Coordinates of C-alpha atoms and ligand atoms in Angstrom, one line a residue:
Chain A
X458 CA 116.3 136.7 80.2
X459 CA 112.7 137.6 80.1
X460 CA 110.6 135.8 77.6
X461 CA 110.6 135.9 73.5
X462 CA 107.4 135.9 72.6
X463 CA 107.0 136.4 69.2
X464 CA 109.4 137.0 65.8
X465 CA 109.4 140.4 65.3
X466 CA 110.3 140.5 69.0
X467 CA 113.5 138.7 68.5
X468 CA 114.5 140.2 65.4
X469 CA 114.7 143.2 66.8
X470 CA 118.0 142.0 69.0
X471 CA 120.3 141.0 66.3
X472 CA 122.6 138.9 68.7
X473 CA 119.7 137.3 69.8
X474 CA 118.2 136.3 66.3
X475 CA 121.5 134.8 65.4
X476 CA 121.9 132.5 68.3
X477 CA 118.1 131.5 68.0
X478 CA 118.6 130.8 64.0
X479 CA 121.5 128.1 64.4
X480 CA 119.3 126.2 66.9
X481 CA 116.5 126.2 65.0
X482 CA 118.8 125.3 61.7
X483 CA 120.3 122.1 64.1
X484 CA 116.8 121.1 64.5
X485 CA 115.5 121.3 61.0
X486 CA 118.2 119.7 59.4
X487 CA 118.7 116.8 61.9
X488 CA 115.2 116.0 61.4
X489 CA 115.3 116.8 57.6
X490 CA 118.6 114.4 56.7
X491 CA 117.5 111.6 59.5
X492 CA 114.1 111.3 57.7
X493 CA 115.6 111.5 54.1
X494 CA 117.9 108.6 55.1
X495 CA 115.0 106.7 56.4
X496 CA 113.0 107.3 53.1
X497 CA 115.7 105.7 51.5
X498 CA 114.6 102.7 53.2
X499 CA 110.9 102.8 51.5
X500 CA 110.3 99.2 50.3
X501 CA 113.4 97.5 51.6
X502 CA 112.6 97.1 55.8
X503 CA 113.0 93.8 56.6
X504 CA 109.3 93.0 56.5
X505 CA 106.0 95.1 55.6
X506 CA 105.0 96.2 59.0
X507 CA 108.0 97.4 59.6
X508 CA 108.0 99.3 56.0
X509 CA 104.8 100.6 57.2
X510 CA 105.9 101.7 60.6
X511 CA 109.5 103.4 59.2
X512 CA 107.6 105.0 56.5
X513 CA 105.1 106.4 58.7
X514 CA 107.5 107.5 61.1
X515 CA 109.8 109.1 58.5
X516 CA 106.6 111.2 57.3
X517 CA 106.3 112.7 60.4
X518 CA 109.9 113.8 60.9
X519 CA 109.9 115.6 57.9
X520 CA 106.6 116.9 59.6
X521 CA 109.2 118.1 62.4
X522 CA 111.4 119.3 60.3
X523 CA 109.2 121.7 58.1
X524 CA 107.7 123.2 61.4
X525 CA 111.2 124.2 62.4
X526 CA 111.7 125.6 59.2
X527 CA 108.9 127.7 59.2
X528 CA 109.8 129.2 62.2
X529 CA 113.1 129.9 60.1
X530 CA 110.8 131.7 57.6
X531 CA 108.9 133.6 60.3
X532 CA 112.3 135.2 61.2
X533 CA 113.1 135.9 58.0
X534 CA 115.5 133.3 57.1
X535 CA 113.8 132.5 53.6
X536 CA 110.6 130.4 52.5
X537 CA 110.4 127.0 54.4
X538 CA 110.5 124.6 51.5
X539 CA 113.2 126.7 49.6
X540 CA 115.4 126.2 53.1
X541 CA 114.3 122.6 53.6
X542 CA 115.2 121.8 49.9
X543 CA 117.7 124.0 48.2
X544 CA 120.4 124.6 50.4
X545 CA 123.7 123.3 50.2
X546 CA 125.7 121.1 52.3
X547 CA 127.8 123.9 53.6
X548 CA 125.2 126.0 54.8
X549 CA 123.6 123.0 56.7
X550 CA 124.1 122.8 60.3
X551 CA 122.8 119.1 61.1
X552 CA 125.1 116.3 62.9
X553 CA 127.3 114.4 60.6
X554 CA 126.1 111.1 61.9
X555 CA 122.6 111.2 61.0
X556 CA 124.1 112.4 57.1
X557 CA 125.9 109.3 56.6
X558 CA 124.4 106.5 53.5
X559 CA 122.6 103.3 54.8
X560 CA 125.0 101.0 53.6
X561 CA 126.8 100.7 50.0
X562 CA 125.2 101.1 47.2
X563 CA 122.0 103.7 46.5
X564 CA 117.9 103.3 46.5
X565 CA 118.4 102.6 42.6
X566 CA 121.2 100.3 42.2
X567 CA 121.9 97.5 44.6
X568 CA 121.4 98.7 47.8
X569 CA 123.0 97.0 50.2
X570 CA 121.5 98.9 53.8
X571 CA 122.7 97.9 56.8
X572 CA 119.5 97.5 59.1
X573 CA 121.8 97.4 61.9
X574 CA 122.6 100.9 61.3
X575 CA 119.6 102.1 60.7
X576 CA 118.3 100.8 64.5
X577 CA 121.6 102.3 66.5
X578 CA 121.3 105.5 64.7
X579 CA 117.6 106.5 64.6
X580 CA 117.4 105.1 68.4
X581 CA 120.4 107.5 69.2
X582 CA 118.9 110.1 67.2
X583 CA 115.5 109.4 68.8
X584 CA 117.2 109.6 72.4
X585 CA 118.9 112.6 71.4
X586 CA 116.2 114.3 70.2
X587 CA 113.8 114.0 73.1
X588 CA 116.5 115.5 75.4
X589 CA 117.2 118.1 73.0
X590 CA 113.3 119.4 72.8
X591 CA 112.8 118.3 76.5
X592 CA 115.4 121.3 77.0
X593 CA 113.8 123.5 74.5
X594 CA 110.7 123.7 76.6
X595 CA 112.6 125.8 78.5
X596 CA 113.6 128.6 76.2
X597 CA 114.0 132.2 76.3
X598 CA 111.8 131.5 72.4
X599 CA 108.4 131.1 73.1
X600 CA 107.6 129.5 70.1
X601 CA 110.4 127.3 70.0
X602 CA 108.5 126.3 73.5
X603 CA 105.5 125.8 71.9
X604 CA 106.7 123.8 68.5
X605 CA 109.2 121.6 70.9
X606 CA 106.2 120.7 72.7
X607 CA 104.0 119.5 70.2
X608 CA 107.2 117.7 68.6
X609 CA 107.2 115.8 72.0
X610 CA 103.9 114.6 71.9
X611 CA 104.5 112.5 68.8
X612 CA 107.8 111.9 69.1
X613 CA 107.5 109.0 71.6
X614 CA 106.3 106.3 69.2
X615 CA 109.6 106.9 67.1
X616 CA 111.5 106.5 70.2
X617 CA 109.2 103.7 71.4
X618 CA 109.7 101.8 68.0
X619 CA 113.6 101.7 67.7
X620 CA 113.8 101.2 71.5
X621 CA 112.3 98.1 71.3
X622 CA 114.2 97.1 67.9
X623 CA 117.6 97.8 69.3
X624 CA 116.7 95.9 72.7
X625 CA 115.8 92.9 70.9
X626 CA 118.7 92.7 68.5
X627 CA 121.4 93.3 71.6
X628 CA 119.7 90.4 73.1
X629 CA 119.0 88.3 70.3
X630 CA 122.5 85.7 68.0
X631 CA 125.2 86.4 68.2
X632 CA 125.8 88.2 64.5
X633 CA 122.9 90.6 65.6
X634 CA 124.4 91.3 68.8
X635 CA 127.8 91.9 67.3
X636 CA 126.6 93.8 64.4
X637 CA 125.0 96.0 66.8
X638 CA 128.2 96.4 68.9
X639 CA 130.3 97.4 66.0
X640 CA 127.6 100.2 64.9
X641 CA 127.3 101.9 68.7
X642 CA 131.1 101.5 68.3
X643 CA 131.2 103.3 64.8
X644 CA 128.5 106.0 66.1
X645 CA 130.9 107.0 69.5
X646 CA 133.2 108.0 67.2
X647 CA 130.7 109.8 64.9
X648 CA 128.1 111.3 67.1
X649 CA 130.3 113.6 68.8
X650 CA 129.2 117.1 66.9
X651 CA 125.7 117.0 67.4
X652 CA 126.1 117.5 70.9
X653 CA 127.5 121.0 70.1
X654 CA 125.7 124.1 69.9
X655 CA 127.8 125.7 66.6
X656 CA 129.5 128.9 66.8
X657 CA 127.0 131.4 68.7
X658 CA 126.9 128.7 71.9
X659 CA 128.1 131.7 74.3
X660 CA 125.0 133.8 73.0
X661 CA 122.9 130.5 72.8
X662 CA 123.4 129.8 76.4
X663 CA 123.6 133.6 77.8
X664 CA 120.0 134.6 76.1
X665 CA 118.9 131.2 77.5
X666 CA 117.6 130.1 73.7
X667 CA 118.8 126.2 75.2
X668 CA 121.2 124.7 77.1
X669 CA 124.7 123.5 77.3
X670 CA 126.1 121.2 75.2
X671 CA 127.5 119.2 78.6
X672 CA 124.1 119.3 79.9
X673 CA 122.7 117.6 76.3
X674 CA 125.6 114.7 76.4
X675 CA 125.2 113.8 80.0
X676 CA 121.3 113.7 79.3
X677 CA 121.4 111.5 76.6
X678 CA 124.5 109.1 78.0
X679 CA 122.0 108.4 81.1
X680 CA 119.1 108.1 78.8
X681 CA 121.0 105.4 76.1
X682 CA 122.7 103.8 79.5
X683 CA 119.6 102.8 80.7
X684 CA 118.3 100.7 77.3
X685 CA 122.0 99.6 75.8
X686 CA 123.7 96.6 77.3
X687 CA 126.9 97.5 75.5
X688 CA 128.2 100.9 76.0
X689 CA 131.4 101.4 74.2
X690 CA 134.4 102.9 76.5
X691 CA 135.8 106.2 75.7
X692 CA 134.7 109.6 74.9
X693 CA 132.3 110.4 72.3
X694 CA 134.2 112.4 68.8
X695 CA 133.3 113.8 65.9
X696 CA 135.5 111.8 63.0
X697 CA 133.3 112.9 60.2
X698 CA 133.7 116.9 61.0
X699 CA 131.7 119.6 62.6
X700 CA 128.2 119.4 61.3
X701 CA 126.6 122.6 63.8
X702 CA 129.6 124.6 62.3
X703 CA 128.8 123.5 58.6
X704 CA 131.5 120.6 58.3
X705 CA 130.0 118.1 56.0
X706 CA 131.2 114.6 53.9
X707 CA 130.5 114.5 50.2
X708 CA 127.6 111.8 51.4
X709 CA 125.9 114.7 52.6
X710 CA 126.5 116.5 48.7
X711 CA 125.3 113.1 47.7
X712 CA 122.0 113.0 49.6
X713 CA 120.9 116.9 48.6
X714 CA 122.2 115.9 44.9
X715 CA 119.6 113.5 44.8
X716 CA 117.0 115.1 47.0
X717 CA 116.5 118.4 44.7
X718 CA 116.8 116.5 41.6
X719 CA 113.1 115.3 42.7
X720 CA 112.4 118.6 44.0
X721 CA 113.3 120.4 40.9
X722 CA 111.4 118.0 38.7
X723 CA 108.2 119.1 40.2
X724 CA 108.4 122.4 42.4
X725 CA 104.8 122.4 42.7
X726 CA 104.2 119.3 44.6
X727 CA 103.5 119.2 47.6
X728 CA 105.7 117.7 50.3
Chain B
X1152 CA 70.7 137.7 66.7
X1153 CA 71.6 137.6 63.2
X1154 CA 75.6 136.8 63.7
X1155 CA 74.6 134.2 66.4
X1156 CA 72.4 132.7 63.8
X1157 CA 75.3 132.6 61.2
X1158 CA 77.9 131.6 63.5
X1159 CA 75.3 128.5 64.1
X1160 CA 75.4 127.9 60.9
X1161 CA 78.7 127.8 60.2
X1162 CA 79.5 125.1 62.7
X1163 CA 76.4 122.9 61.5
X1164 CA 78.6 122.9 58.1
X1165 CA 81.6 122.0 59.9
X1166 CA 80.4 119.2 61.6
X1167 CA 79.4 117.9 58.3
X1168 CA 83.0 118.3 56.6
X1169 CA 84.6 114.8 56.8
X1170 CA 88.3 113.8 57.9
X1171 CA 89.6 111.9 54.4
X1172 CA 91.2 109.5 56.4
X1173 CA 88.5 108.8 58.9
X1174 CA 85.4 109.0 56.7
X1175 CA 82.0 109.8 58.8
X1176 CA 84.3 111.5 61.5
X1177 CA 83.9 115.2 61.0
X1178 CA 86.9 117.6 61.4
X1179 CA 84.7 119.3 64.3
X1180 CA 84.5 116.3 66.1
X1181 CA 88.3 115.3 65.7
X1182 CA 88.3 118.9 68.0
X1183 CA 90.4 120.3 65.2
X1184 CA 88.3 123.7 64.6
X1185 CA 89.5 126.7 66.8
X1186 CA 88.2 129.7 65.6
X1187 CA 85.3 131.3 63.5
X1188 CA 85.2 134.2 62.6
X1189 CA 82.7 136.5 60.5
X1190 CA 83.4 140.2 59.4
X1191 CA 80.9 142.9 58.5
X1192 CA 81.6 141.8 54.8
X1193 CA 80.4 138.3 55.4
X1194 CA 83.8 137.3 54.9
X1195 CA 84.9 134.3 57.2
X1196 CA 88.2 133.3 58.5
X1197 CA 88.5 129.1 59.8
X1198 CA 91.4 128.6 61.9
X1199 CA 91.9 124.7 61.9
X1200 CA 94.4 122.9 64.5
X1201 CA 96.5 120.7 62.7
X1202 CA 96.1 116.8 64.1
X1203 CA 99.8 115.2 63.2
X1204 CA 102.9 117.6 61.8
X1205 CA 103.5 116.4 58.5
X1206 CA 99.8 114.5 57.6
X1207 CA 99.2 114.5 53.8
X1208 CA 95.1 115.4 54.5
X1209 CA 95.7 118.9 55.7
X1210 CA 95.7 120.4 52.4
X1211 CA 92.5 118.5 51.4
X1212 CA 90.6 119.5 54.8
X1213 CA 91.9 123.1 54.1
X1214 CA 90.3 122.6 50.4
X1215 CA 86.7 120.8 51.8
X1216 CA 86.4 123.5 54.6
X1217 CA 86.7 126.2 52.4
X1218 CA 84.5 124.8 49.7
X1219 CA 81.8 124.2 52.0
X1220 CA 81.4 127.6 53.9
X1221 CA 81.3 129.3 50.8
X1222 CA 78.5 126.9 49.7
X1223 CA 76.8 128.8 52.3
X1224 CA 74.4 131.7 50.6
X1225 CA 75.4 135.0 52.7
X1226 CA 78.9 133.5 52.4
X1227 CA 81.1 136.4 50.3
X1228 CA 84.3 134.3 51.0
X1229 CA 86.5 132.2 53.0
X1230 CA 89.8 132.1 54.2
X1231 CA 91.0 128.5 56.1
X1232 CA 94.5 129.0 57.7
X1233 CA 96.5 126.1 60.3
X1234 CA 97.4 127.6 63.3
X1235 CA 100.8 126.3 64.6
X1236 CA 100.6 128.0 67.9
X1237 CA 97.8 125.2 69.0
X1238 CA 98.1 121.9 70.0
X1239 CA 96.2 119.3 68.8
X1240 CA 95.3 116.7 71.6
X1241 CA 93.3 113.1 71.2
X1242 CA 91.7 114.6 74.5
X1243 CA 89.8 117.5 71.9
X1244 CA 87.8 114.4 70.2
X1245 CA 83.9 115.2 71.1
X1246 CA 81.7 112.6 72.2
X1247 CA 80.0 112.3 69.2
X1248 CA 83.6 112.2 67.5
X1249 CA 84.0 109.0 69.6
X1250 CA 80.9 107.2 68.8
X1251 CA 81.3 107.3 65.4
X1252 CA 84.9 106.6 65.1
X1253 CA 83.2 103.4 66.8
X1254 CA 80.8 102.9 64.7
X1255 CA 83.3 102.4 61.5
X1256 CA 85.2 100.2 63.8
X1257 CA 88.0 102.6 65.0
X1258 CA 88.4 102.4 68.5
X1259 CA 88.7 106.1 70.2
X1260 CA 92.0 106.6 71.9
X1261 CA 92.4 105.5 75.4
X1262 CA 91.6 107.9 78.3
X1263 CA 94.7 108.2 81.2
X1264 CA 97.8 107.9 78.4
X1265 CA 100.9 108.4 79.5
X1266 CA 103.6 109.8 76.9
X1267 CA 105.7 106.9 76.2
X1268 CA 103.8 104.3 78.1
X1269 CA 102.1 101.0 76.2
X1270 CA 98.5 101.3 75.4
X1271 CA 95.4 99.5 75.0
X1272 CA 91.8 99.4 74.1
X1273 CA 88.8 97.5 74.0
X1274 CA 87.3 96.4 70.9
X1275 CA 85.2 98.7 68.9
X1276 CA 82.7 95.5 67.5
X1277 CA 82.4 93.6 70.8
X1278 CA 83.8 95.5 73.6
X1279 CA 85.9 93.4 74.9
X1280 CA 89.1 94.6 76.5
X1281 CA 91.3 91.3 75.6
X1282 CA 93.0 92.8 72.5
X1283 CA 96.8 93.3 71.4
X1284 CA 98.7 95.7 69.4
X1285 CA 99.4 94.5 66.1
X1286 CA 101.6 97.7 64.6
X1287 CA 101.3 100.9 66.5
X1288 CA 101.7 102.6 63.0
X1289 CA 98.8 101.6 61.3
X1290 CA 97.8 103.3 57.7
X1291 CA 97.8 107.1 58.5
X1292 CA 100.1 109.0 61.1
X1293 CA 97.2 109.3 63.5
X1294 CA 96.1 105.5 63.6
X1295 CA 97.4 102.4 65.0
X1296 CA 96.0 98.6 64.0
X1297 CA 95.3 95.9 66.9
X1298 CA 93.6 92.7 67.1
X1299 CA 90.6 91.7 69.5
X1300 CA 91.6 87.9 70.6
X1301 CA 87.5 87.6 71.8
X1302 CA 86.0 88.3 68.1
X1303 CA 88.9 87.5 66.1
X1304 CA 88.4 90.7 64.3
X1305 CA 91.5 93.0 63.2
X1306 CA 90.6 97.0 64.1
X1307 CA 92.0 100.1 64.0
X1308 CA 92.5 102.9 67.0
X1309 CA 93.5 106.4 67.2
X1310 CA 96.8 107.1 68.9
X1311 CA 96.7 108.7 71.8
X1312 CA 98.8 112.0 71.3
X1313 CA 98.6 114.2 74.7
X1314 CA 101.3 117.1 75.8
X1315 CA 103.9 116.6 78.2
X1316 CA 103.7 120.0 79.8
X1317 CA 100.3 120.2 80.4
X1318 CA 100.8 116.4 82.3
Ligands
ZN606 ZN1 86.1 92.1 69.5

């Protein structure tokens, strides 16, 4: 497979285009749903640096996620806020993991977040997603290259801040140790799905737009290996669904509820 | 002559539009500027490299860039667009960028970064190089706040951002 260079390029190979949208859709939406879940955090980290650091970090993300989305728009997929904001849960293609609530309760009335959580999953989702762009530098896309690349230059400080988190609460009493144990136990059952590559993974892997789903899992499992000092046994599943093949819990219905009920009150703002 | 004289011009008047998060820093400096240029129409086109994805100031650099060119006399109009393509490094910050990020006691990022690696820099005030990290996320994407243990003083520095690939 010979380079990509451009959009009009790859629209004019309608297999191509097809494969190339659902990675770019699994990109976008992981990043869009992790960093809503983490604004639902805003004001209740468990002290002010770290409300500083999760906010700033969520910011970004959504930074991510609207880059991804307007290479969506450049291929004529729609306009990048209108995909990032007004789509419904079964035409999203992000891991059901990372769509899950915080904890019982919501951001107005009594929220009861679990801050263990919110450390296994964004490190998980932080490990995942270096690997995932690590690979995307070698794409048949060039500008899936070129925006997976300047993702990974920021990206290490959000990996770098829940890497540290999650190797201090392992190590630290026992309740956070156990607390932590029962999460990464919870999240092998959950993660499973974001690991695949959705219904065009034969043309995704063919046209070289990223690669396999095996290569992704056994990337990450030596990655999270080397920090986690509790690795639970078995094989990784997806409990909650399929998210890359639009599978989706009403949490997810709940989330984009909420989300466009800001976004409709003021279109014009800017995000 | 004329167009080397305007082009001039033009860059004097970036180098005077500020960052709104790092006031006295101009976006020139930062090394976010990467292409000028004029048409027959005095029309000019600013292509700006965006520093962090997701930073609130874009749209107000966009605003103060386009404002001042077209403050300029022969100016007919200008168009400011964020090229995507380009990637902003803390490497593109000028020398005069780093003195005066100094100067309002933000330390300049550190040369040699590894992705992923810890960090450190000396003290903007006193120079010394005994300082700690107090939050690598500091008030805006692009800065982090540490500590100088020699002054006592809190300070800010700019995170090192530099591209894997080119590594
Ligand atoms: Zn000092």
């Amino acid at each position: 497979m010979s380079l990509v260079e451009t959009a009009e390029q790859a629209k004019q190979d309608a297999a191509y285009k097809e494969a190339l949208v659902e990675v770019l859709y699994q990109l976008a939406d992981d990043d869009f749903i992790i960093s809503y879940r983490g604004s639902e955090w805003l004001g209740l980290a468990p002290h002010i640096e770290e409300d500083v650091a999760f906010s700033s970090i969520t910011q970004n993300t959504m930074g991510h996620a609207m880059l991804f989305y307007q290479l969506l728009e450049e291929l004529g997929e729609g306009d990048a806020d209108a995909l990032a904001h007004e789509r419904i849960s079964n035409e999203r293609r992000n891991g059901t993991y990372f769509e899950i609530k915080n904890g019982s309760g919501t951001y107005l009335e009594e929220p009861q977040y679990d801050w263990a959580l919110a450390v296994v999953r964004n490190y998980l989702y932080e490990a995942f997603k270096k690997v995932k762009l690590e690979e995307a530098l070698k794409s048949s896309y060039a500008p899936l290259r070129n925006t997976a690349d300047k993702v990974l230059m920021e990206q290490p400080y959000h990996l770098g801040h829940w890497k540290t988190w999650i190797t201090q609460l392992q190590d630290s009493s026992q309740e956070a140790k156990e607390r932590i144990q029962s999460r990464l136990d919870e999240a092998w059952k959950q993660i499973g799905d974001a690991f695949e590559l959705g219904p065009k993974a034969d043309d995704i892997l063919a046209k070289e737009i990223l690669s396999s789903s095996e290569t992704l899992k056994q990337r990450w499992l030596d990655s999270v290996k080397e920090t986690l000092t509790y690795v639970p046994n078995g094989d990784l599943a997806s409990e909650l669904g399929n998210g890359r093949a639009k599978e989706h819990t009403d949490q997810l219905d709940q989330a984009l509820a909420t989300l466009s009920e800001v976004y409709n009150s003021d279109r014009e703002a800017v995000w | 002559m004329i167009e080397q004289q305007r082009e001039t011009e033009i860059f004097n008047r970036l180098k005077k539009v500020d960052d709104p998060e790092l006031p006295s820093v101009s976006i020139y400096d930062l090394g976010m500027v990467h292409e000028v240029t004029i048409d027959d129409n005095a029309h000019v086109a600013v292509t700006l490299i965006p520093t962090f994805a997701g930073c609130p100031a874009l749209d107000i650099i966009e605003r103060d860039v386009k404002n001042a060119i077209e403050e300029i006399e022969w100016v007919k109009s200008c168009d400011v667009t964020f090229s995507f393509d380009e990637k902003w490094s803390t490497d593109d910050i000028t020398e005069e960028g780093k003195q005066q990020l100094k100067k309002h006691g933000v330390s300049p990022p550190p040369e040699n970064y590894q992705p992923g690696e810890e960090w450190s820099v000396d003290c903007p005030y006193c120079g010394s190089p005994y300082t700690s990290m107090e939050n690598v996320f500091g008030p805006t994407a692009c800065r982090s706040i540490l500590y100088c243990r020699s002054c006592r003083n809190p300070f800010e520095a700019m995170k090192p951002v530099v591209s894997y690939t080119a590594s």
